Each structure stands twice: as C-alpha cells, then as structure tokens.
XYZ file of C-alpha atoms in Angstrom:
455
model
C 0.314 0.178 0.015
C 1.426 3.484 -1.336
C 1.579 5.961 1.586
C 1.331 9.891 0.530
C 4.249 12.512 1.456
C 2.389 13.847 4.389
C 1.765 10.714 5.813
C 5.247 9.292 5.524
C 5.920 13.262 7.202
C 3.759 12.501 10.302
C 4.890 8.988 10.866
C 8.625 10.524 9.938
C 7.860 12.902 12.607
C 6.085 11.046 15.200
C 9.444 8.116 15.084
C 11.460 11.219 15.978
C 9.717 12.526 18.822
C 8.949 9.044 19.998
C 12.860 8.601 19.782
C 13.520 11.925 20.968
C 15.813 12.547 24.235
C 13.054 14.991 26.061
C 9.666 14.487 26.820
C 7.267 15.846 24.752
C 3.133 16.193 25.317
C 0.860 18.211 23.227
C -2.501 19.348 24.706
C -5.653 21.261 23.003
C -7.431 24.296 24.593
C -9.191 22.194 26.799
C -5.980 20.421 28.434
C -7.088 17.302 27.008
C -3.624 15.397 26.042
C -3.689 14.723 21.941
C -0.105 13.784 21.609
C 2.128 11.863 24.535
C 5.971 10.460 23.091
C 7.082 7.563 24.056
C 10.072 8.818 26.725
C 7.636 10.118 28.360
C 5.054 8.003 28.692
C 8.402 5.829 29.563
C 9.617 8.112 32.372
C 5.845 8.496 34.180
C 5.394 4.890 33.392
C 1.420 5.390 31.394
C 0.313 3.792 28.771
C 0.671 6.027 25.829
C -2.164 4.611 24.031
C -4.547 5.072 27.056
C -3.127 8.682 27.691
C -4.655 9.882 24.926
C -8.092 11.364 25.618
C -7.364 12.012 28.986
C -7.190 15.359 30.230
C -3.590 16.098 31.175
C -3.238 16.244 34.874
C -4.835 13.111 35.664
C -1.906 11.945 33.521
C 0.951 14.240 34.604
C 1.923 15.183 38.059
C 2.413 18.830 38.998
C 1.785 19.841 35.066
C 0.553 23.569 33.639
C 0.153 22.727 30.218
C -4.069 23.328 30.573
C -2.995 26.672 32.188
C -0.951 27.631 29.503
C -3.305 26.206 26.694
C -5.979 28.161 28.075
C -3.822 31.919 29.289
C -1.910 31.407 26.042
C 1.037 32.913 28.232
C 4.175 30.249 27.978
C 6.514 29.505 30.583
C 10.331 28.424 30.034
C 12.751 26.800 31.960
C 10.328 26.240 35.202
C 11.007 23.843 37.546
C 8.085 20.727 37.558
C 8.277 17.691 40.042
C 7.712 14.820 38.577
C 8.322 11.059 40.043
C 10.388 12.643 42.865
C 12.658 14.739 40.618
C 12.479 18.226 39.756
C 12.813 18.374 35.814
C 12.901 21.472 33.870
C 9.875 21.975 31.710
C 8.987 24.179 28.693
C 5.277 25.019 28.045
C 4.322 26.986 24.577
C 0.849 28.072 23.282
C -0.053 27.553 20.264
C -1.741 29.582 18.471
C -4.380 29.538 15.343
C -5.658 32.723 14.128
C -4.621 34.652 17.123
C -6.543 32.440 19.749
C -5.041 29.755 21.610
C -5.730 26.723 20.597
C -3.335 24.417 22.981
C 0.242 23.964 24.430
C 3.040 21.654 23.815
C 5.521 20.952 26.182
C 8.780 19.617 26.808
C 10.741 18.046 29.922
C 14.143 17.299 30.211
C 15.612 14.582 32.221
C 18.799 12.901 31.857
C 19.766 9.718 33.761
C 23.869 11.108 34.794
C 25.079 11.407 37.840
C 25.776 15.034 36.807
C 21.699 15.201 36.400
C 20.780 13.332 40.235
C 23.602 16.034 41.683
C 22.418 19.198 40.399
C 18.724 17.710 41.170
C 19.342 16.789 44.947
C 21.375 20.511 45.575
C 18.058 21.999 43.929
C 16.070 20.295 46.838
C 18.148 20.867 49.009
C 17.782 24.652 48.531
C 13.771 24.783 47.805
C 13.720 22.458 51.445
C 15.964 25.532 52.590
C 14.214 28.013 51.699
C 11.108 26.600 52.977
C 12.550 25.872 56.226
C 13.493 29.495 56.689
C 10.235 31.085 55.072
C 8.606 28.921 57.649
C 10.460 29.882 60.888
C 10.010 34.034 59.713
C 6.665 33.381 59.794
C 6.530 31.728 63.418
C 8.989 33.618 64.527
C 7.520 37.169 63.461
C 3.718 36.581 62.727
C 4.103 38.116 59.771
C 2.827 35.626 56.497
C 1.848 38.153 53.741
C 4.153 40.250 51.674
C 4.060 42.698 48.532
C 3.467 39.537 46.635
C 1.065 39.498 47.560
C -1.500 42.293 47.086
C -2.716 41.301 43.862
C -3.665 43.361 40.376
C -3.348 45.503 38.142
C -4.503 48.433 38.388
C -2.998 51.694 38.364
C -4.036 52.161 41.820
C -2.485 49.037 43.294
C 0.595 49.944 41.410
C 0.577 53.328 43.269
C -0.511 51.655 46.830
C 2.529 49.111 46.516
C 5.295 52.280 45.228
C 4.015 54.250 48.499
C 4.316 50.981 50.561
C 8.053 50.527 49.737
C 8.942 54.194 50.104
C 7.153 54.266 53.836
C 8.454 50.821 54.752
C 11.975 51.900 55.699
C 11.006 54.657 57.784
C 10.513 54.320 61.499
C 7.059 56.697 61.305
C 3.505 55.766 62.468
C 1.243 54.600 59.674
C -2.355 55.075 59.845
C -4.220 51.892 56.919
C -7.251 53.402 55.825
C -9.910 51.376 54.005
C -13.410 49.841 53.625
C -13.951 46.346 55.516
C -12.505 43.047 53.192
C -9.842 45.550 51.122
C -6.761 43.879 53.067
C -5.560 46.529 55.729
C -3.823 43.860 57.672
C -2.604 42.505 54.074
C -0.894 46.232 53.379
C 0.814 46.111 56.996
C 2.352 42.680 56.964
C 4.023 44.543 53.546
C 5.003 47.499 55.315
C 6.917 45.454 58.257
C 8.310 42.543 55.879
C 10.117 45.382 53.643
C 11.178 47.598 56.830
C 14.512 46.866 59.161
C 12.517 45.313 61.392
C 11.508 42.516 59.357
C 13.134 39.777 61.735
C 11.701 40.573 64.503
C 8.056 40.363 66.001
C 4.812 41.512 64.177
C 1.933 41.525 66.423
C -1.982 42.170 65.717
C -4.381 43.308 68.018
C -7.863 43.810 67.270
C -9.218 46.664 69.231
C -12.841 46.353 68.414
C -12.744 42.401 69.291
C -11.269 42.439 72.583
C -13.881 43.002 74.964
C -12.545 46.854 76.700
C -12.665 45.443 80.407
C -9.357 43.306 78.927
C -7.996 45.543 76.543
C -5.685 47.129 79.289
C -3.867 43.862 79.904
C -3.844 42.983 76.780
C -2.133 45.537 75.480
C 0.284 45.967 78.382
C 0.049 43.310 80.128
C 0.018 42.133 84.040
C 1.950 41.286 86.991
C 1.109 38.384 89.006
C -1.791 39.037 91.364
C -2.649 42.533 89.823
C -6.059 40.759 89.707
C -8.286 37.689 90.438
C -7.821 34.666 87.507
C -4.043 36.365 86.982
C -1.745 33.702 85.430
C 0.792 33.133 88.146
C 4.106 34.989 87.195
C 2.020 37.617 84.861
C 1.268 37.879 81.153
C 3.380 40.016 78.529
C 0.970 42.673 76.820
C 1.309 42.655 72.875
C 3.514 45.908 73.005
C 6.132 43.994 74.917
C 5.594 40.874 72.610
C 6.326 43.926 69.790
C 9.678 45.043 71.013
C 12.244 45.223 68.361
C 9.456 45.126 65.963
C 5.557 46.085 64.135
C 2.584 46.304 66.237
C -0.553 46.195 64.376
C -3.630 47.994 66.315
C -6.234 47.232 63.905
C -9.570 48.654 63.923
C -8.547 51.651 66.319
C -11.564 53.423 65.887
C -13.275 51.049 68.120
C -10.641 52.076 71.125
C -12.738 53.556 74.048
C -11.192 57.140 75.441
C -9.720 55.935 78.250
C -7.567 53.544 76.492
C -7.006 56.209 73.521
C -4.923 58.368 76.338
C -3.427 55.168 78.096
C -2.030 54.035 74.317
C -1.314 58.066 73.829
C 1.158 57.757 76.629
C 3.033 55.142 75.740
C 3.525 56.304 71.997
C 5.063 59.518 73.433
C 7.559 57.951 76.417
C 8.137 54.784 74.640
C 7.742 52.689 77.309
C 4.404 50.979 79.532
C 3.206 49.784 82.304
C 1.734 46.589 83.265
C -1.192 46.380 85.251
C -0.162 45.980 88.988
C 2.913 47.136 87.934
C 5.058 50.210 89.322
C 8.100 50.390 87.419
C 7.295 51.543 83.731
C 9.493 49.231 81.049
C 10.570 50.809 77.832
C 9.214 49.407 74.095
C 11.024 49.844 70.878
C 8.170 49.138 68.621
C 6.840 50.695 65.527
C 2.787 51.358 65.695
C 0.984 50.660 62.751
C -2.823 51.250 62.911
C -5.959 50.265 60.676
C -9.056 51.210 60.516
C -12.435 51.971 58.755
C -13.641 54.473 60.637
C -14.264 58.459 59.683
C -11.876 59.676 62.156
C -11.722 63.164 61.534
C -16.037 63.190 62.472
C -14.974 61.033 65.774
C -12.856 63.236 67.075
C -15.163 66.481 65.857
C -17.541 64.354 67.710
C -15.107 63.824 70.578
C -15.234 59.973 69.937
C -11.622 59.779 69.508
C -8.767 61.999 70.650
C -7.430 64.533 68.499
C -3.915 64.153 69.803
C -3.577 60.389 69.657
C -5.180 61.366 65.715
C -2.310 62.814 65.119
C 0.129 60.769 66.730
C -0.826 57.773 64.455
C -1.830 59.730 61.347
C 2.165 60.658 60.852
C 1.789 58.903 56.801
C -1.639 57.641 55.563
C -2.701 55.117 53.431
C -5.726 54.701 51.765
C -6.749 51.222 50.180
C -9.257 51.522 47.073
C -12.403 49.613 47.573
C -12.884 46.839 44.610
C -15.032 48.696 43.147
C -12.730 51.795 42.259
C -10.612 49.140 40.405
C -12.836 46.799 38.326
C -9.732 45.406 36.083
C -8.236 43.587 39.420
C -11.557 41.832 39.728
C -11.040 38.948 36.911
C -6.820 38.684 38.274
C -8.610 38.258 41.538
C -11.122 35.546 41.238
C -8.165 33.623 39.459
C -5.738 33.754 42.060
C -8.148 33.349 44.885
C -9.540 29.946 42.745
C -6.222 28.792 42.237
C -5.714 28.921 46.161
C -9.126 26.983 47.015
C -8.392 24.588 44.068
C -5.058 24.218 45.863
C -6.172 23.966 49.379
C -9.885 22.158 48.065
C -7.638 19.313 45.156
C -10.656 20.430 43.125
C -10.172 21.433 39.216
C -11.641 24.440 38.397
C -10.735 26.027 35.209
C -11.863 29.431 35.604
C -15.082 31.646 35.310
C -17.668 31.410 32.345
C -17.823 35.401 30.641
C -20.912 36.160 32.020
C -19.975 35.185 35.806
C -17.026 37.592 34.880
C -19.634 40.511 33.642
C -21.626 39.650 36.545
C -18.744 40.334 38.822
C -17.558 43.642 37.241
C -21.403 44.520 37.728
C -21.377 43.874 41.092
C -21.212 46.699 43.902
C -18.493 44.432 46.360
C -19.132 46.154 49.646
C -17.421 43.312 50.997
C -14.469 44.061 48.969
C -11.938 41.356 48.546
C -13.020 39.290 51.107
C -16.264 39.161 49.510
C -14.790 37.825 46.411
C -12.791 35.130 48.034
C -16.038 33.672 49.598
C -17.738 33.897 46.133
C -15.551 32.114 44.961
C -14.903 29.581 47.637
C -19.126 28.968 47.329
C -18.654 28.848 43.807
C -16.404 26.108 43.854
C -17.817 23.911 46.138
C -21.062 24.390 43.971
C -19.428 23.910 40.633
C -20.536 20.972 38.961
C -18.079 21.355 35.773
C -14.613 22.590 34.993
C -15.851 25.775 34.753
C -18.008 28.623 37.450
C -21.287 29.524 35.826
C -23.939 31.495 37.124
C -25.258 28.960 38.367
C -23.152 28.300 41.267
C -23.015 31.671 42.771
C -24.639 33.044 45.664
C -28.682 33.427 45.247
C -27.716 37.736 45.725
C -25.256 37.193 42.606
C -27.810 35.813 40.310
C -29.826 38.451 40.699
C -29.781 41.834 38.354
C -27.901 44.190 40.340
C -28.370 46.760 37.663
C -31.263 48.640 38.099
C -32.443 51.649 35.803
C -30.782 54.804 37.469
C -33.141 56.952 39.791
C -35.481 53.883 40.525
C -33.472 53.827 44.154
C -31.043 56.682 45.744
C -27.603 55.773 46.284
C -28.393 55.228 49.766
C -31.105 52.589 49.315
C -28.984 50.542 46.957
C -25.770 49.900 49.198
C -28.302 49.233 51.763
C -30.085 47.157 49.625
C -26.654 45.459 48.976
C -25.235 45.281 52.347
C -28.341 43.508 53.186
C -27.811 40.682 50.916
C -24.093 40.647 51.912
C -25.215 39.948 55.530
C -27.807 37.356 54.717
C -25.125 35.632 52.106
C -22.273 35.673 55.548
C -25.005 34.470 57.335
C -25.945 31.385 54.485
C -21.824 31.016 54.423
C -21.633 30.108 58.152
C -24.459 28.408 59.277
C -26.146 31.005 61.065
C -23.098 32.049 63.071
C -22.966 35.163 64.010
C -19.666 35.294 65.561
C -17.415 33.763 62.683
C -19.918 36.041 59.991
C -18.706 39.236 61.236
C -15.602 37.734 61.580
C -15.437 37.072 57.662
C -17.129 40.733 57.539
C -14.366 41.794 58.910
C -16.415 43.734 61.562
C -17.289 43.190 65.105
C -19.533 41.254 66.661
C -21.404 44.493 68.401
C -21.289 45.936 64.483
C -22.916 42.797 63.016
C -25.971 42.598 65.557
C -26.412 46.586 64.890
C -26.533 45.935 61.087
C -28.988 42.882 61.994
C -31.353 44.602 63.717
C -31.213 47.342 61.270
C -32.128 44.902 58.141
C -34.246 42.816 60.406
C -32.432 39.850 59.328
C -32.582 36.923 62.122
C-alpha cells in the first residue's frame, strides 16, 4: 500500500519524537492530551495509547499545560516535580488565527550522575528556603508580603510604590480602607520591607477584645494584679512586639480611656503593666488600621485629636474593589488557584457571563467578599468552569437597575443586607464567624442585623 508524502512526514515526525531525548506532550485548548511521546510515557510509567484523550492533570503530576493552553502565556525553564525529581519544563502555547488552541510541552531529564547531583542540590535549596520561610513566619508572625497584593490597576501599583517608600522609615502609618480591602495584608507588607522584618509582627484587634480586658491585652499584667491573673503574670502585645511592629487594627473602636493610655505609651515609649509600679521601655513601630471616619469622630469627641495626629503621620488609603474593577478578574483567578490547591478541585476558570456579573457587582465586602463568593462557587460548581448557577443567590439577581429607581443610599443598604444574609448562610447562622468573615466587630454585626431585620 502506497503512502502519501504527508503521511510519510507524519510518521517520520512521530518516530523522531517518540525516540527523542526530551519528554514531549501536546494538549488541546481544554487541556486534553492529543499527543505524548514514548519517552515521556516510559518516564512516568503510563500507557501511551491510554493517555491520549485524558486530561493532562490525570496523567502528569504538577503539570501546568492546561493553564498555558488557556492563558496563552508561555512558561520557559520552569521547575516541575515529577516522579520524585525536579525537571526543567518548557510550555509553549499553540496559536491559530490569534487564539490559543492548545500547548506543547517538553521536559528535560538526564539519567546521569551530574543530573542527580544538580537535582539533589535543587531539592536541598528549596527545602532550606521553605524552612527559613516557615521560621520567619513563626518567629515574626508576618505571613504576607508585597507579592501577595494582587492587582494590575493604577491604584494598586501606586499603593505598592507608596508602601516601598514608607516601609523603610520608622514613622507611624495609618492604613484606611473599607472592610475586606486587605488592610492587614498591607500592614504585613510594610513590616516585611522594613528594617524590623526579622523581629516580631504582632496584631491586636481593638474592636474584638472586651473593653475590660483591652488594657491587660495591650500592656500585660503582673502576678496577682487581679482575680484570675496567671501565675507569673503575662506580657502584653507591646512587650511581645518589642523591636518589631505592632498593628492596632480597628483602632477606631478603642474606648476613650484606653486612647489616653495608648497616647502616653506612644509618647514616652514605655509601658506599665496592670499591677506594676515600674514602667518598661519598649521599641515598637506602630501601624494602625481602621474603616471609621476618624476626623468626624474627633469632631464628635469620640476619638482623641492628639492620638489621631500621633498615629496619622503617614496615611495609606486602600481603594475599594469597585474603584478598581480591572483587578476583579485577576483577583478571582488568584482566589480560584488558592481554593483549588486547598480543596483538590480542578476548576479552570469562570464563564464570561460570570466575569461580567462580577464587574457589575458593587462588592461592599471588597476582596474578602470576592474570596467568599469564589469559595462558594467552587463547591457548587458542577463542571470545570464556574457558571452563574454556582454563584450565591444574591449574585444571580440582576443588580443593574434603572437610574433613579432607588437612591444611592437605598442601593447600598440593599446590597449590605444581601451580603449580611450571604455571610450568615455561609457560616450556617454563626454570627461570630460571619462578623469575622466580613471584617467587622460582633456588636457592629448585631446592629446591622437589627437595622435590616435579618435573623
């Protein structure tokens, strides 16, 4: 039987690839394997014929071929852990008429002593890096860095540049932004970029600690200071943060009598534990965060003016998510990857109508609300792509209303009510957990629930 020139070329190419030194795999736009050479199959111990037609993640461990095929972004010289070894992987998207229709990947391996030595060295370096990262987090308490701030909008890029400038100084910084914008993440980033990065990072939520316990929490107490005091006493947050950074989160909720004591600590740089008669010097950089209108609270004499100016040397205002809609898709993908990794799911992305819905939504809960929505959608998703059916009920409704149908205040109140209801559903009625997920205090949550008649 005669074969055509094209058939001959195809067979020749397949013979060359099957006997190539490199491992080669080709996937289509959805990540399904259309070709995998014999060298790759022998290496990962799979059947060549049976592998074709399967999703690449079901055949090759730690692969990113399906991601490259979807995004159209090449990945060159990436380390990939396969069969107990670190390999060098190249992943190149395949384009047709300007659209990504698949990807071809190669993996380089050498069964030589030189390769095994290099592989062992890479393993050792990565293990050492992970060890020091864990030690750093354990010793300092700082988990996030500037790289964890996701976004490509002008506002976010300006914020990152501002953080780099203020981080190296010792001045107090007031971080402002709505609930869920990531104020704590920005505080972590400032600490990580500062000269204090190898010292403790301590956070205290001024609104979550009962008023009668706030003083001992901040400044510690001596043995026998009060009934129930621990033997030997207890160090306060200021003493624990000595040499490092202290984040006073929700500082707008701090009672007035504690504001006076905090001001003295900031001025004198010394603390006096409850029950002690001798102050102790502390070296702490203070960062404060709030979503409250402190200027108005100063006018109403609910926040001390002198304390406000003490903590407001440099101010950082984090934009809300609705002010930077161009970041929504990138943030969604970031949360999706994070949730996939934690849950073991393999959700590839969102349908275009979901992306459009996200862009139109007001996001009163900001990035925290978006992460909660993605979490719910991943668990409710029936296939590999998130559709509107997987979204929480309040996001399935048409949020685009005719101009003038409601006032801005009514629109915001309606949205806030739906977010509260969604948070309660997410946490099965647990109000404390719902409050934490929304970044507000329990008292504030109860006030809002009462206001909207939500049970």
